[in-house]
PDB file of C-alpha atoms and ligand atoms in Angstrom:
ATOM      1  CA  UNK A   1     -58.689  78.125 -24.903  1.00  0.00           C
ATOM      2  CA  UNK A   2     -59.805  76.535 -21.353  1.00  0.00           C
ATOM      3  CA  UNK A   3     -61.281  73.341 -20.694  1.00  0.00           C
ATOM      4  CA  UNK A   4     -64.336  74.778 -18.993  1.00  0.00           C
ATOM      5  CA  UNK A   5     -63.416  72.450 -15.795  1.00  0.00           C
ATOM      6  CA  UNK A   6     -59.825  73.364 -15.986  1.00  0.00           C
ATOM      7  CA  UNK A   7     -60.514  77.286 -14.846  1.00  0.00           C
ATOM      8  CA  UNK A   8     -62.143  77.721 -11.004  1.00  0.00           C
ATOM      9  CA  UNK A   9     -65.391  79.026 -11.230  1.00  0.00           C
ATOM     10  CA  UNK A  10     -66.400  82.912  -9.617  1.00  0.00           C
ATOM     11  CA  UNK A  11     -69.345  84.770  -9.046  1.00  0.00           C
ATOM     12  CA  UNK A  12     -70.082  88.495  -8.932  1.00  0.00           C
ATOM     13  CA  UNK A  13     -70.159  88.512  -5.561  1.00  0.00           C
ATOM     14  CA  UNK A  14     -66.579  86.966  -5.329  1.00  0.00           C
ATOM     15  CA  UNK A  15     -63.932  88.575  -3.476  1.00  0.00           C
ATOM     16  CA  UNK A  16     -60.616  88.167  -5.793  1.00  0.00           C
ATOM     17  CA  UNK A  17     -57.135  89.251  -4.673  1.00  0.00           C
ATOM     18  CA  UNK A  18     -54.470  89.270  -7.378  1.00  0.00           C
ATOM     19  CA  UNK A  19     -50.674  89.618  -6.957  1.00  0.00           C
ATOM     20  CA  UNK A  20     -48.727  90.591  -9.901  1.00  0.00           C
ATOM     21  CA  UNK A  21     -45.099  90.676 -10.646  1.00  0.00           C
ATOM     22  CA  UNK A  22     -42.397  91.994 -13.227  1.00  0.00           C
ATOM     23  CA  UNK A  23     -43.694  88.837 -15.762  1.00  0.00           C
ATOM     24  CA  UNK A  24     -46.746  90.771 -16.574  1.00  0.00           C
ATOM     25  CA  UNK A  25     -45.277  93.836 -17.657  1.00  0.00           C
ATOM     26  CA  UNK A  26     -42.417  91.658 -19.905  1.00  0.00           C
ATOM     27  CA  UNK A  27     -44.921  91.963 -22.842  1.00  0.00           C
ATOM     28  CA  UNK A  28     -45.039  96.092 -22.388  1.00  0.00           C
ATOM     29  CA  UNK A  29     -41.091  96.041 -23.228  1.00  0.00           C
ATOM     30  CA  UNK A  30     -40.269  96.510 -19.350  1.00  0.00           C
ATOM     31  CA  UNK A  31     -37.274  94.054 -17.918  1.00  0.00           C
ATOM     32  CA  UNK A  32     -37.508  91.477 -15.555  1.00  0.00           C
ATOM     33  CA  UNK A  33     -35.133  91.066 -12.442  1.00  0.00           C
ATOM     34  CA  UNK A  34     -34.536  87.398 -12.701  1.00  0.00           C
ATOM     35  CA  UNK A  35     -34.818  86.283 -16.127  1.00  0.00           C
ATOM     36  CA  UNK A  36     -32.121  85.596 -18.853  1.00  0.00           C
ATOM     37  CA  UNK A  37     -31.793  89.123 -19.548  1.00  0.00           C
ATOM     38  CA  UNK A  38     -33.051  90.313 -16.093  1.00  0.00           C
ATOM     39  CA  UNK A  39     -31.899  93.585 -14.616  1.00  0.00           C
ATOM     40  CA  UNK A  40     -29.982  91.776 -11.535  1.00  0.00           C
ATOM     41  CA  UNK A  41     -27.753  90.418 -13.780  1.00  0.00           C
ATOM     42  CA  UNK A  42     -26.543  94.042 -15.192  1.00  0.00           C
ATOM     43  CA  UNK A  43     -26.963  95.658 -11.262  1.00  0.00           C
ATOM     44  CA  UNK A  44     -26.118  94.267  -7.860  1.00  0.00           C
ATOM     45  CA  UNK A  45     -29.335  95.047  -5.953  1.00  0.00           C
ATOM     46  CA  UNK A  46     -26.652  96.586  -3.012  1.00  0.00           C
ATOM     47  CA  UNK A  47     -25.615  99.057  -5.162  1.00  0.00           C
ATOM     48  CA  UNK A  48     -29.062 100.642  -6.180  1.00  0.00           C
ATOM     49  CA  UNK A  49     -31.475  98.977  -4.490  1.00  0.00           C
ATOM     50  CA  UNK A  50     -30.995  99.375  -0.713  1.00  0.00           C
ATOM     51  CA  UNK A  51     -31.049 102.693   1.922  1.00  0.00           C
ATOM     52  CA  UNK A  52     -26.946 101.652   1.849  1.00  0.00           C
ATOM     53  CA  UNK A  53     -26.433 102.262  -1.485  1.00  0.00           C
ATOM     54  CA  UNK A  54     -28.626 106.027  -1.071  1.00  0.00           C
ATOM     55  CA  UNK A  55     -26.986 107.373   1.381  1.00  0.00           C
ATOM     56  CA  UNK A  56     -23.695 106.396  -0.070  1.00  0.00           C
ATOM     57  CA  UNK A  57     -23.650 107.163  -3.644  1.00  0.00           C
ATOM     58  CA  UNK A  58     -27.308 109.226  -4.305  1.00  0.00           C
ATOM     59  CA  UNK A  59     -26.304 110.367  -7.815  1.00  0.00           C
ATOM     60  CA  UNK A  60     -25.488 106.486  -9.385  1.00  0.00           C
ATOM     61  CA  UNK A  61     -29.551 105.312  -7.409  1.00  0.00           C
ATOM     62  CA  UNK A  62     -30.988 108.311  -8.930  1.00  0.00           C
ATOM     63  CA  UNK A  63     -29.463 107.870 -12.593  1.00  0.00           C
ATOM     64  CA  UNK A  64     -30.620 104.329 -12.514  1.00  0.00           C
ATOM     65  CA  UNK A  65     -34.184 105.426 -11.501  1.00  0.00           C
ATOM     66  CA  UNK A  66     -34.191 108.022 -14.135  1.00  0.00           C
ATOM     67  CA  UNK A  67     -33.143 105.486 -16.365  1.00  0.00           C
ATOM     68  CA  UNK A  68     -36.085 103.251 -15.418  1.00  0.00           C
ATOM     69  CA  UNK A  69     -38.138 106.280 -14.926  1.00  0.00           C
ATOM     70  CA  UNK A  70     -37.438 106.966 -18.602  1.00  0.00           C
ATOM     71  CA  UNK A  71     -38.414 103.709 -19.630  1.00  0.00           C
ATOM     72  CA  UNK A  72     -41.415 103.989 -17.939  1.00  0.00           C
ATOM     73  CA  UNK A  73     -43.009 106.882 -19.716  1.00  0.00           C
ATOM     74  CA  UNK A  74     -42.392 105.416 -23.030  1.00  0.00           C
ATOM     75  CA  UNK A  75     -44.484 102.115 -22.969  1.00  0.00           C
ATOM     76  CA  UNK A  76     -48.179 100.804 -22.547  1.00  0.00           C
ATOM     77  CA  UNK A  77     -50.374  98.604 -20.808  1.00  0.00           C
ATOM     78  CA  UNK A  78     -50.545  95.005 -22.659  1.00  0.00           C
ATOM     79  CA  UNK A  79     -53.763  92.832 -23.272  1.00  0.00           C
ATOM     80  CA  UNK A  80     -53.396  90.940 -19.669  1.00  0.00           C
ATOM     81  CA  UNK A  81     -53.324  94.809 -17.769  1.00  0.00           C
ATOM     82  CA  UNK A  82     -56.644  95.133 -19.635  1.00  0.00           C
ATOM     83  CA  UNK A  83     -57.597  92.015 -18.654  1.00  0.00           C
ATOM     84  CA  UNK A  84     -57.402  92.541 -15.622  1.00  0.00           C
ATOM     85  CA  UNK A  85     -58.980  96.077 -15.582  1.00  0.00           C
ATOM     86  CA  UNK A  86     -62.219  94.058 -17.105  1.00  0.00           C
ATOM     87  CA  UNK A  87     -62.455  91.420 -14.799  1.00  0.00           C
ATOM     88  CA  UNK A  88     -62.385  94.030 -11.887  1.00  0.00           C
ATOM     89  CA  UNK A  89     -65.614  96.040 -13.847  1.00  0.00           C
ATOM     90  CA  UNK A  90     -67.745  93.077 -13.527  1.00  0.00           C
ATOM     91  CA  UNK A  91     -67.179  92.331 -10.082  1.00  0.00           C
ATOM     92  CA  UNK A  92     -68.993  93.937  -7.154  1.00  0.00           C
ATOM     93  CA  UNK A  93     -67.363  97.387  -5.845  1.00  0.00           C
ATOM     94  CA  UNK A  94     -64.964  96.498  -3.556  1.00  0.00           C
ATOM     95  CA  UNK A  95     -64.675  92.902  -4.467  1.00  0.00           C
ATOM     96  CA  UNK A  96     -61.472  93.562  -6.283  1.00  0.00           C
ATOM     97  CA  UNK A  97     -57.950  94.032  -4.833  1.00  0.00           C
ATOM     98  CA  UNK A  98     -54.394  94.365  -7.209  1.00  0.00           C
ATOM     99  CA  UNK A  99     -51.460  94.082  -5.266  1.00  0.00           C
ATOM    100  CA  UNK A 100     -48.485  95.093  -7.123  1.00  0.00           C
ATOM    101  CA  UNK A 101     -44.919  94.273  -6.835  1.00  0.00           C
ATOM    102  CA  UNK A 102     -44.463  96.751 -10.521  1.00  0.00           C
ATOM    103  CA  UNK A 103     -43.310 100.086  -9.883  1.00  0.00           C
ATOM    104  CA  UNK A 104     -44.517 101.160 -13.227  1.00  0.00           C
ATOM    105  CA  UNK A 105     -48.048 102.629 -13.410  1.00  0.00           C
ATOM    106  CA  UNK A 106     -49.094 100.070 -16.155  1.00  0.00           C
ATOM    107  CA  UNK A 107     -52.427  98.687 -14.005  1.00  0.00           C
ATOM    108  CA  UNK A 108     -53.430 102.002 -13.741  1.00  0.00           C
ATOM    109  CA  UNK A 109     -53.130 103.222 -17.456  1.00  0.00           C
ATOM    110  CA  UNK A 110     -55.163 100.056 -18.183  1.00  0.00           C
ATOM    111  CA  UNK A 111     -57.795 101.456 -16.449  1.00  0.00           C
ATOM    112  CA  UNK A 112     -57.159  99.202 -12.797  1.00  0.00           C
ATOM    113  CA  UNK A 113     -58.648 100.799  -9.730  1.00  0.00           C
ATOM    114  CA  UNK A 114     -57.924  99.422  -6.793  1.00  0.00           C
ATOM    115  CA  UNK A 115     -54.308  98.677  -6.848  1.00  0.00           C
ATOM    116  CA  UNK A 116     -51.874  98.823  -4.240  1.00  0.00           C
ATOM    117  CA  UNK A 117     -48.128  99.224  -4.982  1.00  0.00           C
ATOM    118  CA  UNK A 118     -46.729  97.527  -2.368  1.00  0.00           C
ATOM    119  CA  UNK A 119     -43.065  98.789  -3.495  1.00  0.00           C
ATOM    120  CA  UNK A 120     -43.657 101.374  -4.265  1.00  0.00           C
ATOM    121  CA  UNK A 121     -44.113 103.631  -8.050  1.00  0.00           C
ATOM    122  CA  UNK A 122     -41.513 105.223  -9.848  1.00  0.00           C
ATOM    123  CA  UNK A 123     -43.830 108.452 -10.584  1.00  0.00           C
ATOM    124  CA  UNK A 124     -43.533 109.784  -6.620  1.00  0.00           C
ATOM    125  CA  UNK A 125     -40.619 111.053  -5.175  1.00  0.00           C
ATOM    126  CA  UNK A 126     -40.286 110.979  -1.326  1.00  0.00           C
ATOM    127  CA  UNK A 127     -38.425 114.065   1.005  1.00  0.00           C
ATOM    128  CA  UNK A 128     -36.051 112.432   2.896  1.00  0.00           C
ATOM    129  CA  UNK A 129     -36.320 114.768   5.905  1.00  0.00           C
ATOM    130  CA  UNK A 130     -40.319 115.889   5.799  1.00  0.00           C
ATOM    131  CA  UNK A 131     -41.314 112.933   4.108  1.00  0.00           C
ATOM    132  CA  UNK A 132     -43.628 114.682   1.464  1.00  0.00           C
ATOM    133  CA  UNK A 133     -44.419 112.622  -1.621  1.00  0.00           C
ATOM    134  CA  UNK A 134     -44.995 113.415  -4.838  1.00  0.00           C
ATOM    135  CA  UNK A 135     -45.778 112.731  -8.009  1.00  0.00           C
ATOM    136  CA  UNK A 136     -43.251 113.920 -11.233  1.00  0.00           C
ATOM    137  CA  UNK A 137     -42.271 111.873 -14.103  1.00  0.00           C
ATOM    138  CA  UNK A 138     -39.013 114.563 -13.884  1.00  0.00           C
ATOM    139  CA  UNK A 139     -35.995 112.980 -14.925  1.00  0.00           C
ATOM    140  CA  UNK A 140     -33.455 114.593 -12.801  1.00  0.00           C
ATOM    141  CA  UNK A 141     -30.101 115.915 -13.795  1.00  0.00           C
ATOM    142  CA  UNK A 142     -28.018 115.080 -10.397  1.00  0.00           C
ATOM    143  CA  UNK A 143     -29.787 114.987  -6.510  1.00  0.00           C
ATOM    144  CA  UNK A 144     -33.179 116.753  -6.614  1.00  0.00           C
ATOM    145  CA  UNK A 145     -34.211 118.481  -3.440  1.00  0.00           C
ATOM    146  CA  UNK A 146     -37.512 119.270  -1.616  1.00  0.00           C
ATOM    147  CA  UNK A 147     -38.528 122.824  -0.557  1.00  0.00           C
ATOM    148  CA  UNK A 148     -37.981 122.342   2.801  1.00  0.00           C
ATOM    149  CA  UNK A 149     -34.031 121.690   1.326  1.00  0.00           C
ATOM    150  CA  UNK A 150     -34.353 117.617   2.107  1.00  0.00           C
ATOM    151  CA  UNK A 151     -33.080 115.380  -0.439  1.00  0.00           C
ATOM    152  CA  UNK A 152     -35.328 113.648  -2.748  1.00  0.00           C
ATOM    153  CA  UNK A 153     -35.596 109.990  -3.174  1.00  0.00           C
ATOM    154  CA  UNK A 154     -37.522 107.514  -5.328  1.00  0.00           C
ATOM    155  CA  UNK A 155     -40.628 106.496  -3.495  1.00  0.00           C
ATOM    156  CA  UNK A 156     -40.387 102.937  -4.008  1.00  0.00           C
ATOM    157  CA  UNK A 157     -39.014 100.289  -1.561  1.00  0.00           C
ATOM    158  CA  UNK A 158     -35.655  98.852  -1.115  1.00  0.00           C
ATOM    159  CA  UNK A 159     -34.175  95.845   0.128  1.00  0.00           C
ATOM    160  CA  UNK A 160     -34.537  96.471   3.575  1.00  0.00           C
ATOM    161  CA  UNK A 161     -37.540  98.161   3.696  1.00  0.00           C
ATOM    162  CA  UNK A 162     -40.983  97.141   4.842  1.00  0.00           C
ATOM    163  CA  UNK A 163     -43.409  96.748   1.640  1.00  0.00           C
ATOM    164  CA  UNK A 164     -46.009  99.220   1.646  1.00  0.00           C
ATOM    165  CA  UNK A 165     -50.041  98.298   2.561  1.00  0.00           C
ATOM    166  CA  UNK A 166     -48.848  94.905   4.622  1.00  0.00           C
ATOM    167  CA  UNK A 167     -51.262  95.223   7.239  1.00  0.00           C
ATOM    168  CA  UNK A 168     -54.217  95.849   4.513  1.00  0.00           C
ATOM    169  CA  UNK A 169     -53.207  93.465   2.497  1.00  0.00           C
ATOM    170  CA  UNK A 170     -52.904  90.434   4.967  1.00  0.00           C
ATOM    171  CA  UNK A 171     -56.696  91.238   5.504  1.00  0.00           C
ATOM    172  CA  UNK A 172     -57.808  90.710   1.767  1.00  0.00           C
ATOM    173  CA  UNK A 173     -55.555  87.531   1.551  1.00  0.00           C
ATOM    174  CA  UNK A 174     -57.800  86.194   4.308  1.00  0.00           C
ATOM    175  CA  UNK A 175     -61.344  87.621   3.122  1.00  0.00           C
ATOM    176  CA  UNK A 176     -60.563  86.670  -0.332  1.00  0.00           C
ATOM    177  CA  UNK A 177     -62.334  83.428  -2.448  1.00  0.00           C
ATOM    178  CA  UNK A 178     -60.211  83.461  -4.867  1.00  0.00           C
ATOM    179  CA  UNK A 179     -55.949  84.302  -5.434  1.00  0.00           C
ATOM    180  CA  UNK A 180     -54.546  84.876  -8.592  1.00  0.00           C
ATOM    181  CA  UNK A 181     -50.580  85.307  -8.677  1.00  0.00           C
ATOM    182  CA  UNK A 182     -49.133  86.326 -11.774  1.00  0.00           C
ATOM    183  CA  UNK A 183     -45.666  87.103 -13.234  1.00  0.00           C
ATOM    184  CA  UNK A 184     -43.846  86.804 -10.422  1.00  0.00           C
ATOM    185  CA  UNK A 185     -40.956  84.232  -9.152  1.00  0.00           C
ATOM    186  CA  UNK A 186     -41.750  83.655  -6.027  1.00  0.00           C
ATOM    187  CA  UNK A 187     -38.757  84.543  -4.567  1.00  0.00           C
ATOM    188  CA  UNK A 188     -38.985  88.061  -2.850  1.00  0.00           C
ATOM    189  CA  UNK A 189     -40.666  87.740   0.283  1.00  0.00           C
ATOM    190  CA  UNK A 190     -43.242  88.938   1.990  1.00  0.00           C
ATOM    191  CA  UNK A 191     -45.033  88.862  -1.713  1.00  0.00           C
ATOM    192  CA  UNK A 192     -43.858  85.600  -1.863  1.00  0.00           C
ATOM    193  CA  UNK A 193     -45.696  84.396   1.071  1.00  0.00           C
ATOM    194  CA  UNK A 194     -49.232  85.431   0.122  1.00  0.00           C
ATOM    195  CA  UNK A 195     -49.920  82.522  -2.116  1.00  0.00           C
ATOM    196  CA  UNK A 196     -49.335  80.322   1.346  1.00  0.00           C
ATOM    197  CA  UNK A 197     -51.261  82.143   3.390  1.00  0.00           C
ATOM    198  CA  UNK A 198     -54.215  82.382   1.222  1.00  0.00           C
ATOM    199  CA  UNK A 199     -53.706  78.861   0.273  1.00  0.00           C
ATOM    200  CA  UNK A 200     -53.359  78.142   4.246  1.00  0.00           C
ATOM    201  CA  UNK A 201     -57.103  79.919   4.828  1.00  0.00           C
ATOM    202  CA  UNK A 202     -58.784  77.904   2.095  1.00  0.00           C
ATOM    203  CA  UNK A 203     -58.667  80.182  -0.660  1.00  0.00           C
ATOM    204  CA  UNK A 204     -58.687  78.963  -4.133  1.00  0.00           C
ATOM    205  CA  UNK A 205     -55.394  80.202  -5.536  1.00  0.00           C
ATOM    206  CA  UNK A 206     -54.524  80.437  -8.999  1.00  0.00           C
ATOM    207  CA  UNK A 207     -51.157  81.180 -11.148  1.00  0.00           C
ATOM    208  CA  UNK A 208     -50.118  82.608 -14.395  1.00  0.00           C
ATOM    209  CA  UNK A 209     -46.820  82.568 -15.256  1.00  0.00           C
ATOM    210  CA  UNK A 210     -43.855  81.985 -17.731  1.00  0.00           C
ATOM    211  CA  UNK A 211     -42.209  79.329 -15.970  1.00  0.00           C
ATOM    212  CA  UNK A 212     -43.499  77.322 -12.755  1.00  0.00           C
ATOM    213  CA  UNK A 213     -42.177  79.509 -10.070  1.00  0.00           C
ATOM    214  CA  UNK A 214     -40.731  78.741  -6.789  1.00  0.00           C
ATOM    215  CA  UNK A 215     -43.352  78.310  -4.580  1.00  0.00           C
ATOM    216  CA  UNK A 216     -45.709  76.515  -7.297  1.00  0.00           C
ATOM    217  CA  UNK A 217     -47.048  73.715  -5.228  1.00  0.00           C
ATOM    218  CA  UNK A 218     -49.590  75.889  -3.491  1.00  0.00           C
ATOM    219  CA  UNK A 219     -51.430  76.763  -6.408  1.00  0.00           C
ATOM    220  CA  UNK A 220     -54.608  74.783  -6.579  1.00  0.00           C
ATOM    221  CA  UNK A 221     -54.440  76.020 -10.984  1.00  0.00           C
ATOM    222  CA  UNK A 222     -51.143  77.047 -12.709  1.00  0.00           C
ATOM    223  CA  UNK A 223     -51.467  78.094 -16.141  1.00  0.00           C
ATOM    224  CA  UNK A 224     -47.728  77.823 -17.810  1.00  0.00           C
ATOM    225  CA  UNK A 225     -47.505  80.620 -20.670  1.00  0.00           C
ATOM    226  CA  UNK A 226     -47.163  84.571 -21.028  1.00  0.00           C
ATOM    227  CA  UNK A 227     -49.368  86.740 -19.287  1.00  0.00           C
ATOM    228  CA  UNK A 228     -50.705  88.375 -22.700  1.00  0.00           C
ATOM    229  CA  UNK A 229     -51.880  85.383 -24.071  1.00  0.00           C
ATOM    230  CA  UNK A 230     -53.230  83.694 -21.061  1.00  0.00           C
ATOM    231  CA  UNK A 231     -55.278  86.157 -19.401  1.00  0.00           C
ATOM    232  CA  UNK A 232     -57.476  87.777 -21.705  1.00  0.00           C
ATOM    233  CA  UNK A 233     -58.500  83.866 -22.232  1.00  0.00           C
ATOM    234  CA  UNK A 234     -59.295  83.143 -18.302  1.00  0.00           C
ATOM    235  CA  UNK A 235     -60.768  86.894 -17.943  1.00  0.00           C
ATOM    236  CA  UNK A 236     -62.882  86.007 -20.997  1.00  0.00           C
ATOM    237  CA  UNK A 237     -64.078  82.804 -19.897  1.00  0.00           C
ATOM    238  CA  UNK A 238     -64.363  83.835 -16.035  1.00  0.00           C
ATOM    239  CA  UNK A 239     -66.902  87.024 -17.801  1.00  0.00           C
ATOM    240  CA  UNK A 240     -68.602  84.525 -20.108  1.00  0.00           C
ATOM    241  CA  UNK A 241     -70.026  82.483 -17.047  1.00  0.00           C
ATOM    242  CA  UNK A 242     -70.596  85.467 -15.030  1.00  0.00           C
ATOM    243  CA  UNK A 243     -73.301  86.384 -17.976  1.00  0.00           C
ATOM    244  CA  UNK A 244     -74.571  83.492 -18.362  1.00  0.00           C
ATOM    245  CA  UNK A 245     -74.835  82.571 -14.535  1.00  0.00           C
ATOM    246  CA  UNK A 246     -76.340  85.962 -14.206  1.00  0.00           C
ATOM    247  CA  UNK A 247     -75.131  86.160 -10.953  1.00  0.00           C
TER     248      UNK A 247
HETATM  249  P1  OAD B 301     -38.813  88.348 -11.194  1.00  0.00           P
HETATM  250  O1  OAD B 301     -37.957  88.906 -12.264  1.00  0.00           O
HETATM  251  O2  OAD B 301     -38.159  87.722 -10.024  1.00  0.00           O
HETATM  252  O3  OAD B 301     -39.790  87.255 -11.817  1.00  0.00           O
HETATM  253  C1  OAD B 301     -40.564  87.488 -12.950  1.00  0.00           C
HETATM  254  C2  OAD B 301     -41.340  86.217 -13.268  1.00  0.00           C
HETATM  255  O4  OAD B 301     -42.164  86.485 -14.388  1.00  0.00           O
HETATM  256  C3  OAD B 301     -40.447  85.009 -13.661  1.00  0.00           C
HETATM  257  O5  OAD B 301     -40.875  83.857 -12.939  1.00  0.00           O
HETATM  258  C4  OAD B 301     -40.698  84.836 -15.150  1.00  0.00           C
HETATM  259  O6  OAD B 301     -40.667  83.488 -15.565  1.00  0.00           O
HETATM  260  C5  OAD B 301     -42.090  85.411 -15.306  1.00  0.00           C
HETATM  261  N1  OAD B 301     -42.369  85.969 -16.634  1.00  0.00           N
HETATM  262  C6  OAD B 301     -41.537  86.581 -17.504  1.00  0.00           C
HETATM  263  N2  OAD B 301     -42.195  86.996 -18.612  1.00  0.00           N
HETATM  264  C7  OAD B 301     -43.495  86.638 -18.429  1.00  0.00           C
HETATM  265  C8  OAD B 301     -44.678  86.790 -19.207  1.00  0.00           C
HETATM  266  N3  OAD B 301     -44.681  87.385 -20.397  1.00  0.00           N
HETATM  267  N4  OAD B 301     -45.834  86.306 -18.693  1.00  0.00           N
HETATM  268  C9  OAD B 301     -45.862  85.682 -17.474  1.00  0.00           C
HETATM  269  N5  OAD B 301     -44.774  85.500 -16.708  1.00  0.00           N
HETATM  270  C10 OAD B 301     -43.600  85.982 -17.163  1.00  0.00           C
HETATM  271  O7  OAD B 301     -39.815  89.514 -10.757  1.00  0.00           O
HETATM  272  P2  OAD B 301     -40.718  89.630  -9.438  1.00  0.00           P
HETATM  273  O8  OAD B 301     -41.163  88.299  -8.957  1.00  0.00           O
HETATM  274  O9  OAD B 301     -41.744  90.646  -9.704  1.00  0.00           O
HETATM  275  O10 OAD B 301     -38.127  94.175  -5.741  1.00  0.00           O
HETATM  276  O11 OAD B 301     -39.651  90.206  -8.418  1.00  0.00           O
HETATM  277  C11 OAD B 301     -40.090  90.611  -7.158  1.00  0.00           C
HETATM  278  C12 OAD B 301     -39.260  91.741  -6.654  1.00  0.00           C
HETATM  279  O12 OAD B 301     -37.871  91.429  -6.781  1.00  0.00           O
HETATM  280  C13 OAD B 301     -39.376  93.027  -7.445  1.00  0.00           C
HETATM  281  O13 OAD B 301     -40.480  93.799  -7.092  1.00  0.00           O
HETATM  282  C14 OAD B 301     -38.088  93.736  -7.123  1.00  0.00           C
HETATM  283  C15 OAD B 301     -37.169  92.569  -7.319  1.00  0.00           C
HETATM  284  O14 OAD B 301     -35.927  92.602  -6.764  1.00  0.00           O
HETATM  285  C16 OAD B 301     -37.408  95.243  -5.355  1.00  0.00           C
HETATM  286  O15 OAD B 301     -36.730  95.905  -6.117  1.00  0.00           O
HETATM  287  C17 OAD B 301     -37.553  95.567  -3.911  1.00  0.00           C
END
């Protein structure tokens, strides 16, 4: 599919962050927030989305995560999860990083390892007075409550919230020889900002997405298309020279 010249080369030994977004998990049947379609344009973000909206109306935030939570359960990983659960296979232990902005647990049903859900996932509940989390796929009929008699809530992150793994992350973006963003607009920061600040240490930064998001001019690659098809094809031809390179 790739003009051999057109894809960055790797080698086993390189150290590859990727970032992905609600675009990759468009082909498993899971909505976007900002598309045609998107879920921001059925919900205003302040009325389920922030520790606001919680503390003022828990039942309508918990029957729109059980709604999502629903959702959830019912679909599967697509061929560019996969691909990325190969690619990280070949590399060298520890060579591979996922950062997710997804809630779902699709990266990890495709067989992903070393992902970190920065906002969160949609399978752990959090106590909101012990702060024990844990993991159910429950879908709750009203508030849920912890032992301890705290009220549940959704372990993901809200508007408002610092994203999970910051710290950890900022570290890979700067070790890293190679970025690859995909899915994602580009608009939600701090995710957004990772492209520039690998692109600022002189990483090699690639993108995959539907449309050419907002912050496209610091990808040194940008590959226009869905996820599904595109990935499998770089993956494929990333793995092809890995063989052949022996390295
Ligand atoms: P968005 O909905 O903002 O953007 C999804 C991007 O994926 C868009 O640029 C689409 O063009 C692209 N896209 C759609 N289908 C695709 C496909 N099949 N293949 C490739 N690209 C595709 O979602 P995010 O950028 O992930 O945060 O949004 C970031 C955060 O904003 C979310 O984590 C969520 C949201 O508000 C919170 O809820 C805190």
């Amino acid at each position: 599919m790739f003009e051999s010249q057109s894809v960055p080369p790797i080698s086993k030994s390189s150290k590859i962050v990727v970032l992905t977004g609600a675009g990759i998990s468009a082909e498993s049947g899971i909505r976007t927030f900002r598309d045609a379609g998107g879920m921001w344009e059925q919900y205003r973000a302040e009325d389920i989305a922030t520790p606001e909206a919680f503390d003022r109306d828990p039942e309508t935030v918990w029957e729109f995560y059980n709604e999502r939570r629903r959702k959830a359960g019912e679909v599967q990983p697509n061929p560019a999860h996969r691909a990325l659960a190969r690619l990280e296979e070949h590399l060298l232990p520890g060579n591979f990083t996922l950062i997710t902005q997804n809630v779902d647990n699709l990266h990890r049903l495709a067989g992903s390892k070393n992902v970190l859900h920065m906002h969160g996932e949609l399978s752990k509940v959090r106590c909101t007075k012990c702060a024990n989390v844990s993991e159910t796929m429950e879908l709750f009929e009203g508030i849920p409550y912890c032992d301890c008699g705290g009220m549940l809530r959704p372990d993901v992150v809200w508007f408002g919230e610092m994203p999970m793994f910051l710290e950890e992350t900022q570290n890979h973006l700067y070790m890293c020889d190679l970025f690859l963003a995909i899915g994602t607009s580009g608009h939600v920061h701090p995710a957004a900002g990772f492209l520039q600040t690998a692109k600022s240490a002189g990483v090699v930064t690639v993108g995959v997405n539907l449309e050419e998001p907002a912050n496209v001019r610091y990808f040194d690659f940008f590959f226009c298309g869905k996820a599904g098809g595109i990935l499998p094809s770089l993956v494929d031809n990333w793995l092809e020279a890995l063989s052949t390179k022996g390295a």
